[in-house]
């Protein structure tokens, strides 16, 4: 239609002006409803639709227009140009309140580089609302959600935590026979929460990021027989029950240990929001679920060593995170240690000059992490603002033949500190005939060959204060996150390899691995040499046995004789690297001894991982080209019209 008639043209101008000026366009409708496991959002009658028009996602419905959780562009629907269309979302977490959807215009000339998301892309401003949906309830907030397990201090215990919208009484029921619920035991739960005023900084303390976090319930199942399959459910008759889940109880006599370990995984959310979220985390959870199912009735646990949800203050991201991990965490203990993105804020209590502690926690100051998880031990640090203490800092447990230790690289670890004293005493008393292997874990790496010059002084302090402990007490593996890559070092002390094979008997130093490739997509580069255009990246040092940029996780399998750690890539679900360490103990069980012999033969496949100089050069140039690409992309993007939405990786980890 080309409006030749001047009156018509004027009328059309008025209509567009009214819409652009924020007036509700009479006749534009927006409906949203839950149908099965999908939320369907439909609109009709939007005059002169524009490429940036969007639907804002809100909860609770009383939120101001500028306090959206996220948004979807109308162009996600093929028919958007006609002024009508449909978008769908998977069922969202309840957030203890209904959702509401609002349709907005976003005129291109109001596009602003001052109001930006985490990737410096412009964020909608929540002006020019044209239609509002009815409230959409996605579930009963009284019903338990976000169920997850963890080991507790007693070996015959299992902790279960979950979330409800009110603090009314909830219990845990558990037993060995799935069909025989009358015989199940019942235990009470503790309940806790936190408030907006406890958040230490922006954005966590602002109306943009804060939402009612609900109530966290914590129940301890006790008196469990070792290595048995238990069934359980949580809730109450009045508020409703969870589904029935199962887990394999802890078995301190188990002759095999299975664990899945990674750092920096994050969360997927099915819409655009203020911060970068981690689509890749879906694959990590998917493959681990595959492996857990393949283990059948063997006990296992999961270890996520810091940078957990990457909520960084945006509280509903935690709700997405716990919903996302529930398929693995409701049946397998989920263990964590604290990362910079759970904790760091400007006035954190311990901040030596050499530590690069910034504002990475988004003002959460460790509180959601400390309330939503409860790890063994009782390490506690006051927040200093009347809010809940920071906990889950350092602790340890035995799982089968391995002693696992967790530390906090965000709080005091130097000689003489409470944490240092704990770690030393803990390592000292490990009974190596019971647990021939010790795995030590923390968030920021002691070793990495990536370009993390920012953390150089902190690494130096870790080497000085902690490495002697790892060597003296014969730690088998030291696992670190923070750098979003996989890198395996030889067993070493003070940068010196004691063995460069990938299958060897423990020989006096831990194997260090960086396993921060769980999902966050910003990848640091390997240490650059800017003045060497021919080889712009430092050649892989001798001590670095394998390094990769694929997302994934590691899988640990240990018997009394041997610990094997493999690196599984998310792109294909296959093993890409492996190290095996023999304890030197020989089993009295002859069939296991044979198995050891077999795998020794089998390691030929996995031992040769050194990159040839040619490959390195090629790899180096590709990386350099990528680097240039990123920088150019960045410059060009800055200059171009804002319609480009290329995510640019920024300097965070
Ligand atoms: C929809 O619009 C956004 C913002 O302009 C753009 O980034 C995106 O690529 C568009 N999507 C489609 C499918 O055209
Ligand atoms: C959030 O915390 C920061 C740092 O304490 C403070 O400056 C700011 O005023 C707080 N904002 C709100 C909304 O409380
Ligand atoms: C160490 O563990 C072994 C094997 O379980 C046990 O026989 C021994 O008593 C333990 N030693 C100490 C000091 O607890
Ligand atoms: C490394 O370990 C392998 C297997 O245990 C062994 O054969 C080799 O001698 C060791 N090398 C060094 C330098 O210790
Ligand atoms: C020896 O190991 C095999 C395989 O793990 C197991 O089936 C068997 O029960 C073990 N025997 C003894 C005596 O421990």
XYZ file of C-alpha atoms and ligand atoms in Angstrom:
723
model
C 0.000 0.000 0.000
C 1.506 3.337 -0.988
C -0.502 6.153 0.552
C -1.051 8.566 -2.379
C -3.853 10.266 -0.586
C -2.362 13.012 1.648
C -5.022 12.505 4.327
C -4.257 8.846 4.508
C -0.558 9.617 4.722
C -1.231 12.018 7.599
C -3.349 9.477 9.423
C -0.654 6.887 9.013
C 1.907 9.347 10.349
C -0.305 9.927 13.385
C -0.652 6.235 14.012
C 3.074 5.663 13.811
C 3.781 8.709 15.961
C 1.329 7.505 18.588
C 2.970 4.127 18.684
C 6.516 5.480 18.689
C 5.543 7.928 21.389
C 4.474 5.119 23.654
C 0.726 5.355 23.189
C -0.956 1.986 23.194
C -1.805 1.043 19.646
C -5.483 0.353 19.786
C -6.040 -3.075 18.422
C -2.643 -4.563 19.250
C -3.189 -7.659 21.345
C -0.725 -9.819 23.209
C -1.607 -13.158 24.733
C 0.582 -15.665 26.531
C -0.236 -19.035 27.969
C 1.372 -22.202 29.174
C 0.581 -25.105 26.910
C 2.271 -28.366 27.809
C 5.866 -27.467 28.494
C 5.864 -24.391 26.305
C 4.860 -20.815 26.870
C 3.194 -19.494 23.714
C 3.274 -15.756 23.161
C 1.041 -14.402 20.359
C 0.422 -10.898 19.122
C -1.783 -9.355 16.455
C -2.472 -5.962 14.982
C 0.920 -4.313 15.495
C 1.047 -1.460 12.969
C 4.302 -0.836 11.046
C 6.396 -3.451 12.860
C 10.088 -2.652 13.106
C 13.156 -4.883 13.362
C 13.847 -4.056 16.989
C 10.376 -4.447 18.438
C 10.431 -6.968 21.235
C 8.534 -8.798 23.941
C 9.826 -8.154 27.468
C 9.662 -10.961 30.024
C 8.577 -9.971 33.537
C 8.124 -11.579 36.925
C 6.553 -10.660 39.238
C 3.865 -8.847 37.184
C 4.245 -5.774 39.424
C 7.752 -5.151 37.982
C 8.362 -1.767 36.397
C 8.796 -1.690 32.620
C 12.536 -1.177 32.938
C 12.950 -4.176 35.257
C 12.540 -6.955 32.720
C 14.191 -10.348 33.172
C 14.905 -10.627 29.499
C 13.455 -10.087 26.045
C 12.771 -11.710 22.697
C 12.774 -9.885 19.383
C 9.535 -10.211 17.405
C 11.589 -11.215 14.379
C 11.954 -14.657 15.986
C 8.581 -15.254 14.351
C 8.593 -15.684 10.548
C 5.434 -13.588 10.152
C 6.560 -10.612 12.254
C 6.420 -8.178 9.313
C 2.664 -8.714 9.058
C 2.177 -7.298 12.558
C 1.174 -10.674 13.992
C 3.193 -13.610 15.112
C 3.996 -16.212 17.712
C 7.012 -16.906 19.875
C 7.526 -19.755 22.262
C 9.629 -20.339 25.322
C 10.220 -23.517 27.259
C 8.538 -23.596 30.663
C 10.451 -21.105 32.818
C 11.337 -21.628 36.504
C 8.534 -20.442 38.816
C 10.326 -17.507 40.522
C 7.607 -17.728 43.208
C 5.342 -15.444 41.131
C 3.566 -15.483 37.762
C 5.182 -14.139 34.627
C 3.868 -11.391 32.410
C 4.849 -10.483 28.858
C 4.834 -6.974 27.425
C 5.194 -5.860 23.839
C 7.424 -2.840 23.188
C 8.506 -0.734 20.265
C 12.171 0.079 20.052
C 12.746 2.786 17.443
C 16.177 2.439 15.840
C 17.008 6.054 16.676
C 16.688 5.290 20.395
C 19.321 2.661 20.186
C 21.956 3.624 22.748
C 25.460 2.514 23.460
C 25.114 3.842 26.985
C 22.617 1.238 28.079
C 24.338 -2.012 27.164
C 24.463 -5.682 28.020
C 27.518 -7.644 29.081
C 28.777 -7.817 25.510
C 28.347 -4.077 24.990
C 25.239 -4.630 22.853
C 22.474 -2.084 23.456
C 19.809 -3.164 25.927
C 16.145 -2.283 25.477
C 15.072 0.579 27.676
C 11.544 -0.548 28.457
C 9.856 2.502 26.906
C 6.945 2.498 24.391
C 4.896 -0.382 25.708
C 2.018 -1.237 23.388
C 0.451 -4.350 24.883
C 0.518 -6.457 28.030
C -0.388 -10.123 28.385
C -2.395 -11.627 31.194
C -0.361 -13.170 34.026
C 1.005 -16.635 33.271
C 1.497 -19.019 36.134
C 4.089 -21.696 35.387
C 3.748 -23.823 38.491
C 2.736 -23.898 42.117
C 5.395 -22.089 44.168
C 4.558 -24.259 47.184
C 5.869 -27.336 45.391
C 9.557 -28.107 45.866
C 11.880 -27.251 42.993
C 15.595 -27.190 42.224
C 16.374 -30.383 44.134
C 20.066 -31.158 44.606
C 22.147 -33.520 46.701
C 25.505 -33.291 48.458
C 27.627 -35.419 50.749
C 27.504 -34.356 54.386
C 29.914 -34.888 57.278
C 28.703 -38.374 58.192
C 29.536 -41.159 55.778
C 26.062 -42.622 56.282
C 24.360 -39.329 55.389
C 23.145 -37.566 52.271
C 22.012 -33.955 52.182
C 19.167 -32.774 49.967
C 18.358 -29.113 49.340
C 15.421 -27.592 47.493
C 13.455 -24.410 47.087
C 9.843 -23.434 47.896
C 7.964 -20.149 47.790
C 7.005 -20.155 51.481
C 8.746 -21.255 54.671
C 6.065 -23.710 55.832
C 7.180 -27.098 57.124
C 8.682 -29.481 54.548
C 10.174 -32.929 55.111
C 12.284 -35.501 53.314
C 11.047 -39.094 52.991
C 13.420 -41.837 51.900
C 13.744 -45.573 51.766
C 15.110 -48.569 49.923
C 11.896 -49.838 48.380
C 10.371 -47.582 45.790
C 6.916 -49.108 46.088
C 6.854 -49.243 49.847
C 6.583 -45.602 50.884
C 4.971 -46.517 54.203
C 8.298 -47.982 55.314
C 10.226 -44.850 54.394
C 11.933 -42.752 57.042
C 11.112 -39.087 57.418
C 13.397 -36.223 58.466
C 12.701 -32.534 59.060
C 14.427 -29.742 57.203
C 16.067 -26.441 58.103
C 14.978 -23.405 56.144
C 16.831 -20.222 55.278
C 16.778 -17.300 52.899
C 18.363 -13.888 52.368
C 17.155 -10.384 51.643
C 17.821 -7.607 49.184
C 19.478 -5.532 51.892
C 22.093 -8.280 52.340
C 23.409 -7.859 48.812
C 26.690 -5.951 48.898
C 26.744 -4.070 45.626
C 25.086 -3.312 42.336
C 23.377 -4.945 40.472
C 22.443 -7.573 43.099
C 21.028 -4.920 45.443
C 18.976 -3.133 42.755
C 15.406 -3.610 41.581
C 16.728 -4.595 38.155
C 18.471 -7.734 39.417
C 16.837 -8.590 42.743
C 13.881 -10.998 42.924
C 12.388 -12.915 45.824
C 14.825 -15.837 46.208
C 12.258 -18.091 47.935
C 13.175 -20.369 50.821
C 15.968 -22.905 50.763
C 15.208 -26.172 52.567
C 17.959 -28.410 53.801
C 17.305 -31.996 54.896
C 19.794 -34.585 56.063
C 19.048 -38.226 55.308
C 20.790 -40.362 57.927
C 21.567 -43.955 58.751
C 22.056 -44.935 55.122
C 23.476 -48.338 54.317
C 26.570 -48.002 52.133
C 26.363 -48.347 48.360
C 22.585 -48.868 48.211
C 20.015 -47.321 45.924
C 17.669 -45.082 47.903
C 14.449 -43.471 46.752
C 13.302 -40.143 48.143
C 10.920 -37.263 47.771
C 10.677 -33.863 49.418
C 7.754 -31.605 50.303
C 4.614 -31.861 52.415
C 1.018 -33.001 52.105
C -0.222 -29.407 52.120
C 2.347 -27.866 49.772
C 2.767 -30.866 47.506
C 5.591 -33.265 46.815
C 8.483 -33.443 44.407
C 8.675 -36.410 42.126
C 10.473 -39.479 43.487
C 14.215 -39.384 42.857
C 16.891 -41.938 43.656
C 20.576 -41.919 44.521
C 23.310 -44.398 45.402
C 24.468 -43.882 48.976
C 28.089 -43.218 49.807
C 30.279 -46.270 50.246
C 33.544 -45.713 52.069
C 34.597 -49.274 51.302
C 33.952 -48.952 47.573
C 36.903 -50.156 45.540
C 36.100 -47.758 42.710
C 35.548 -43.986 42.650
C 33.691 -42.144 39.891
C 33.445 -38.379 39.550
C 32.715 -35.723 36.920
C 34.719 -32.557 37.340
C 34.812 -29.150 35.653
C 34.771 -25.437 36.417
C 33.106 -22.309 35.031
C 29.975 -23.939 33.612
C 27.247 -21.305 33.940
C 23.646 -21.377 32.833
C 21.548 -21.351 29.706
C 18.536 -19.049 29.585
C 16.177 -19.194 26.598
C 16.044 -15.401 26.056
C 18.299 -12.361 25.812
C 19.235 -10.727 29.091
C 21.660 -8.320 30.726
C 24.547 -10.701 30.974
C 26.134 -13.281 28.750
C 24.771 -16.713 29.606
C 26.308 -20.054 28.708
C 24.451 -22.058 26.051
C 27.251 -24.603 26.130
C 26.378 -25.587 29.696
C 23.431 -27.536 28.250
C 25.820 -29.910 26.486
C 27.964 -30.357 29.561
C 24.926 -31.419 31.579
C 23.669 -33.609 28.737
C 26.895 -35.638 28.416
C 27.332 -35.993 32.160
C 23.777 -37.297 32.384
C 24.665 -39.859 29.714
C 27.694 -40.978 31.743
C 25.793 -41.138 35.025
C 23.148 -43.311 33.398
C 25.876 -45.591 32.030
C 27.280 -46.046 35.551
C 24.020 -47.678 36.642
C 24.144 -48.389 40.356
C 27.719 -47.280 40.993
C 28.067 -44.236 43.250
C 29.462 -41.059 41.685
C 29.534 -37.356 42.345
C 29.936 -34.088 40.469
C 32.507 -31.421 41.210
C 32.024 -27.871 39.923
C 35.044 -25.888 40.993
C 33.850 -22.283 40.987
C 32.065 -19.854 38.680
C 28.885 -21.769 39.075
C 25.787 -20.069 37.643
C 27.382 -16.805 36.474
C 24.281 -15.060 37.828
C 26.493 -12.147 38.927
C 23.670 -10.553 40.854
C 20.760 -11.329 38.484
C 18.993 -13.561 40.920
C 16.676 -15.473 38.548
C 19.723 -16.878 36.733
C 20.291 -19.003 39.853
C 16.754 -20.377 39.403
C 17.579 -21.337 35.828
C 20.851 -22.875 36.964
C 19.335 -25.133 39.602
C 16.524 -26.184 37.255
C 19.093 -26.988 34.602
C 21.277 -29.185 36.832
C 18.369 -30.926 38.579
C 18.410 -33.934 36.209
C 21.952 -34.730 37.385
C 22.033 -33.117 40.835
C 18.857 -34.726 42.232
C 20.458 -38.142 41.797
C 24.190 -37.420 42.167
C 25.846 -35.294 44.870
C 26.821 -31.912 43.401
C 29.916 -30.379 45.003
C 31.214 -26.875 44.582
C 33.890 -24.457 45.626
C 33.706 -20.692 45.422
C 34.808 -18.696 42.369
C 35.316 -14.995 41.753
C 31.870 -14.801 40.149
C 30.156 -15.961 43.325
C 32.067 -13.693 45.627
C 34.322 -10.783 44.684
C 33.056 -7.330 45.554
C 34.705 -3.984 46.349
C 34.687 -4.252 50.135
C 35.358 -7.958 50.532
C 37.057 -8.597 53.882
C 40.377 -9.975 52.640
C 42.004 -8.070 49.810
C 45.802 -8.167 49.760
C 47.494 -5.847 47.271
C 48.638 -8.762 45.122
C 45.217 -10.302 44.596
C 43.157 -9.234 41.593
C 39.855 -9.385 43.409
C 37.433 -7.073 41.606
C 33.634 -6.874 41.329
C 33.001 -10.164 39.586
C 30.302 -11.311 42.020
C 27.853 -8.648 40.797
C 27.218 -7.676 44.413
C 26.165 -11.157 45.570
C 29.142 -11.310 47.967
C 28.863 -15.085 48.230
C 25.409 -15.072 49.834
C 23.315 -16.994 47.265
C 26.202 -19.484 46.967
C 26.331 -19.891 50.733
C 22.589 -20.304 51.250
C 21.791 -22.442 48.204
C 24.620 -24.932 48.762
C 25.731 -26.634 51.929
C 29.012 -28.465 51.656
C 30.616 -30.584 54.403
C 32.731 -28.962 57.108
C 32.077 -25.646 58.787
C 34.331 -23.058 57.147
C 32.700 -19.680 57.686
C 33.570 -16.058 57.019
C 31.341 -13.156 58.058
C 30.062 -11.033 55.184
C 30.374 -7.953 57.360
C 26.937 -6.518 56.537
C 24.577 -8.517 58.743
C 23.758 -10.906 55.900
C 24.267 -14.667 56.018
C 27.911 -15.741 56.436
C 29.948 -17.003 53.545
C 30.371 -20.740 53.845
C 31.458 -23.737 51.743
C 34.962 -22.246 51.574
C 37.160 -25.263 52.330
C 36.305 -28.853 53.144
C 37.147 -32.419 52.235
C 35.629 -35.878 52.011
C 36.563 -39.395 51.034
C 34.816 -41.034 48.148
C 35.888 -44.648 47.762
C 39.644 -44.714 47.190
C 40.137 -40.959 46.771
C 40.365 -38.125 49.291
C 38.953 -34.914 47.760
C 39.891 -31.458 49.078
C 38.293 -28.129 48.140
C 39.741 -24.678 48.817
C 38.749 -21.065 48.287
C 41.128 -18.975 46.200
C 38.970 -15.902 47.001
C 39.656 -15.822 50.724
C 42.815 -15.953 52.825
C 44.941 -19.019 52.078
C 48.418 -17.841 53.091
C 50.462 -19.536 55.789
C 48.944 -18.968 59.201
C 45.401 -18.393 57.903
C 42.523 -20.587 59.078
C 42.232 -22.017 55.612
C 45.921 -22.836 55.356
C 45.820 -24.534 58.746
C 42.789 -26.541 57.713
C 44.364 -27.667 54.440
C 47.621 -28.650 56.110
C 45.941 -30.590 58.921
C 43.559 -32.231 56.477
C 46.279 -33.388 54.093
C 48.432 -34.519 56.988
C 45.852 -36.928 58.307
C 44.891 -38.647 55.065
C 45.204 -42.414 55.497
C 46.849 -43.484 52.257
C 46.082 -47.154 52.726
C 42.416 -46.218 52.760
C 42.572 -43.539 50.067
C 45.725 -44.003 47.993
C 44.856 -40.906 45.927
C 44.323 -37.269 46.901
C 42.643 -34.747 44.577
C 43.003 -31.058 45.476
C 40.706 -28.431 43.927
C 40.378 -24.656 43.807
C 39.108 -22.036 41.408
C 42.031 -19.866 40.297
C 44.920 -21.819 38.808
C 48.357 -22.198 40.278
C 49.574 -23.096 36.773
C 48.260 -22.174 33.326
C 49.986 -21.248 30.094
C 47.215 -18.831 29.144
C 47.716 -15.120 29.152
C 46.531 -14.379 32.652
C 49.083 -11.745 33.518
C 46.519 -10.090 35.757
C 46.743 -13.032 38.125
C 50.534 -13.383 38.061
C 51.098 -12.122 41.602
C 48.283 -14.276 42.952
C 49.725 -17.342 41.230
C 53.065 -16.554 42.810
C 51.423 -16.514 46.246
C 49.678 -19.799 45.564
C 52.976 -21.366 44.516
C 54.744 -20.043 47.564
C 52.092 -20.906 50.133
C 50.308 -23.934 48.756
C 52.606 -25.850 46.450
C 54.804 -27.080 49.341
C 51.673 -28.612 50.891
C 50.743 -30.356 47.639
C 54.237 -31.801 47.272
C 54.838 -32.704 50.926
C 51.534 -34.484 51.272
C 51.800 -36.220 47.901
C 48.686 -34.828 46.291
C 47.928 -36.835 43.159
C 45.997 -34.240 41.134
C 45.514 -30.493 41.512
C 42.475 -29.242 39.577
C 41.810 -25.593 38.829
C 39.251 -23.549 36.876
C 38.983 -19.828 36.012
C 40.701 -20.179 32.624
C 38.061 -21.490 30.212
C 40.228 -24.136 28.695
C 41.500 -27.607 29.335
C 45.205 -27.907 30.017
C 47.092 -30.810 31.509
C 50.542 -30.391 32.932
C 53.091 -33.044 33.752
C 53.453 -33.938 37.419
C 55.609 -31.052 38.616
C 56.959 -28.918 41.376
C 58.127 -25.366 40.802
C 57.613 -25.690 37.026
C 59.834 -28.788 36.805
C 58.400 -32.003 35.382
C 59.125 -35.163 37.308
C 57.766 -37.342 34.508
C 56.484 -36.521 31.041
C 54.630 -39.745 30.340
C 50.846 -39.751 30.648
C 50.851 -43.114 32.367
C 53.171 -43.414 35.313
C 53.546 -44.333 38.921
C 53.209 -41.422 41.350
C 56.664 -39.903 41.558
C 56.640 -37.071 44.043
C 54.570 -34.234 42.555
C 50.972 -33.547 41.591
C 49.643 -33.402 38.049
C 48.077 -29.964 37.601
C 45.068 -29.552 35.319
C 43.004 -26.550 34.330
C 39.430 -27.691 33.760
C 37.537 -24.394 33.379
C 36.021 -25.471 30.042
C 32.552 -26.299 31.441
C 30.575 -23.667 29.516
C 31.673 -20.032 29.720
C 32.587 -18.977 26.209
C 35.144 -16.281 26.651
C 38.432 -18.026 25.959
C 41.727 -16.546 27.018
C 44.482 -16.909 24.490
C 47.653 -18.811 25.143
C 50.412 -16.572 26.315
C 51.106 -14.147 23.443
C 54.402 -12.762 22.120
C 53.235 -9.571 20.439
C 56.734 -8.782 19.124
C 56.978 -12.119 17.287
C 54.609 -11.935 14.314
C 55.991 -15.262 13.039
C 55.089 -17.208 16.214
C 52.766 -14.847 18.083
C 51.905 -17.355 20.781
C 54.566 -18.783 23.054
C 55.213 -22.370 22.019
C 53.498 -24.808 24.335
C 55.938 -25.215 27.197
C 57.472 -28.611 27.822
C 55.493 -28.966 31.051
C 52.142 -28.498 29.288
C 51.224 -31.943 28.012
C 47.915 -31.175 26.341
C 45.865 -28.061 25.893
C 42.566 -27.672 24.154
C 39.901 -25.078 23.521
C 36.898 -27.402 23.330
C 34.180 -27.229 25.929
C 33.712 -30.326 28.015
C 34.375 -31.886 31.400
C 36.635 -34.469 32.975
C 35.776 -37.925 34.194
C 37.669 -39.536 37.049
C 37.756 -43.277 37.635
C 39.957 -44.664 40.376
C 40.636 -48.061 41.864
C 43.193 -48.747 44.590
C 45.795 -49.339 41.892
C 45.154 -46.580 39.435
C 43.510 -43.224 38.966
C 42.458 -42.258 35.445
C 41.333 -38.791 34.441
C 39.905 -38.268 30.956
C 38.815 -35.137 29.148
C 35.523 -35.462 27.287
C 34.768 -32.894 24.574
C 31.208 -31.585 24.362
C 31.358 -31.386 20.576
C 31.418 -35.167 20.218
C 31.095 -36.680 23.704
C 34.402 -38.500 23.146
C 37.609 -38.731 25.147
C 40.349 -36.371 23.941
C 43.024 -36.668 26.580
C 43.893 -38.991 29.415
C 46.324 -39.354 32.244
C 46.688 -42.410 34.448
C 48.552 -42.556 37.695
C 49.421 -45.786 39.483
C 49.442 -45.808 43.258
C 52.019 -48.546 43.523
C 49.585 -50.631 45.557
C 48.892 -54.021 44.039
C 45.487 -55.500 44.561
C 45.109 -58.842 46.238
C 42.328 -59.329 43.737
C 43.896 -61.004 40.731
C 41.197 -60.033 38.250
C 41.836 -56.338 38.988
C 45.574 -56.867 38.560
C 44.873 -58.204 35.089
C 42.743 -55.193 34.303
C 45.645 -52.923 35.265
C 47.899 -54.768 32.861
C 45.348 -54.389 30.087
C 44.994 -50.662 30.474
C 48.740 -50.199 30.534
C 48.825 -51.706 27.087
C 45.915 -49.566 26.087
C 47.618 -46.281 26.938
C 49.678 -46.193 23.778
C 46.678 -44.587 22.175
C 46.624 -41.716 24.604
C 50.235 -41.070 25.512
C 51.339 -39.104 22.482
C 49.805 -35.693 22.820
C 52.728 -33.413 22.237
C 51.982 -30.998 19.474
C 54.472 -31.091 16.627
C 56.236 -27.808 15.804
C 54.432 -27.585 12.457
C 51.039 -27.992 14.031
C 51.986 -25.462 16.631
C 52.934 -22.946 14.008
C 49.700 -23.461 12.158
C 47.782 -23.343 15.403
C 49.646 -20.200 16.319
C 48.821 -18.418 13.078
C 45.205 -19.445 13.281
C 45.031 -18.067 16.773
C 46.724 -14.890 15.683
C 44.289 -14.521 12.815
C 41.426 -15.074 15.220
C 42.868 -12.481 17.535
C 43.172 -9.979 14.728
C 39.673 -10.914 13.681
C 38.372 -10.200 17.132
C 40.132 -6.862 17.362
C 39.031 -5.802 13.895
C 35.549 -7.063 14.573
C 35.540 -4.974 17.672
C 36.691 -1.801 15.949
C 34.331 -2.248 13.049
C 31.455 -3.026 15.320
C 32.035 0.118 17.282
C 31.779 2.197 14.148
C 28.970 0.417 12.392
C 25.301 1.006 12.723
C 24.071 -0.680 15.806
C 22.103 -3.355 13.996
C 25.142 -5.668 14.297
C 24.812 -7.985 17.263
C 28.064 -9.857 17.001
C 29.027 -10.945 20.475
C 32.498 -9.705 21.238
C 34.413 -11.563 23.857
C 35.537 -9.291 26.630
C 38.265 -9.503 29.193
C 36.563 -11.480 31.881
C 36.958 -14.986 33.119
C 16.277 -10.013 14.885
O 16.721 -8.719 15.253
C 17.884 -8.667 16.022
C 18.127 -7.222 16.410
O 18.221 -6.413 15.308
C 19.029 -9.258 15.223
O 20.195 -9.278 16.015
C 18.682 -10.676 14.842
O 19.692 -11.220 14.029
C 17.364 -10.732 14.101
N 16.983 -12.133 13.957
C 16.507 -12.603 12.819
C 16.127 -14.056 12.819
O 16.404 -11.916 11.821
C 24.104 -1.036 46.164
O 25.353 -1.120 46.835
C 26.249 -0.062 46.505
C 27.560 -0.353 47.237
O 27.341 -0.515 48.597
C 25.661 1.276 46.903
O 26.540 2.316 46.526
C 24.325 1.425 46.209
O 23.710 2.616 46.653
C 23.416 0.257 46.514
N 22.203 0.382 45.729
C 21.010 0.174 46.260
C 19.874 0.274 45.324
O 20.870 -0.109 47.438
C 44.256 -46.690 57.659
O 43.383 -47.446 56.844
C 43.618 -48.839 56.952
C 42.783 -49.530 55.865
O 41.463 -49.105 55.904
C 43.289 -49.297 58.368
O 43.514 -50.674 58.490
C 44.177 -48.524 59.343
O 43.815 -48.826 60.664
C 44.056 -47.027 59.114
N 45.047 -46.341 59.896
C 44.727 -45.372 60.744
C 45.881 -44.738 61.457
O 43.590 -45.021 60.912
C 57.977 -42.027 34.021
O 57.059 -43.044 34.342
C 57.192 -44.220 33.575
C 56.060 -45.149 33.963
O 55.897 -45.212 35.353
C 58.552 -44.826 33.842
O 58.745 -45.982 33.029
C 59.634 -43.801 33.513
O 60.910 -44.304 33.864
C 59.374 -42.503 34.264
N 60.301 -41.487 33.838
C 61.000 -40.768 34.689
C 61.887 -39.717 34.106
O 60.909 -40.915 35.900
C 37.728 -58.981 42.362
O 37.355 -58.006 41.390
C 36.265 -58.381 40.583
C 36.083 -57.316 39.499
O 36.130 -56.025 40.051
C 35.041 -58.578 41.441
O 33.932 -59.007 40.631
C 35.344 -59.625 42.512
O 34.244 -59.737 43.380
C 36.591 -59.259 43.298
N 36.954 -60.312 44.208
C 37.347 -60.122 45.448
C 37.727 -61.352 46.231
O 37.413 -58.994 45.940
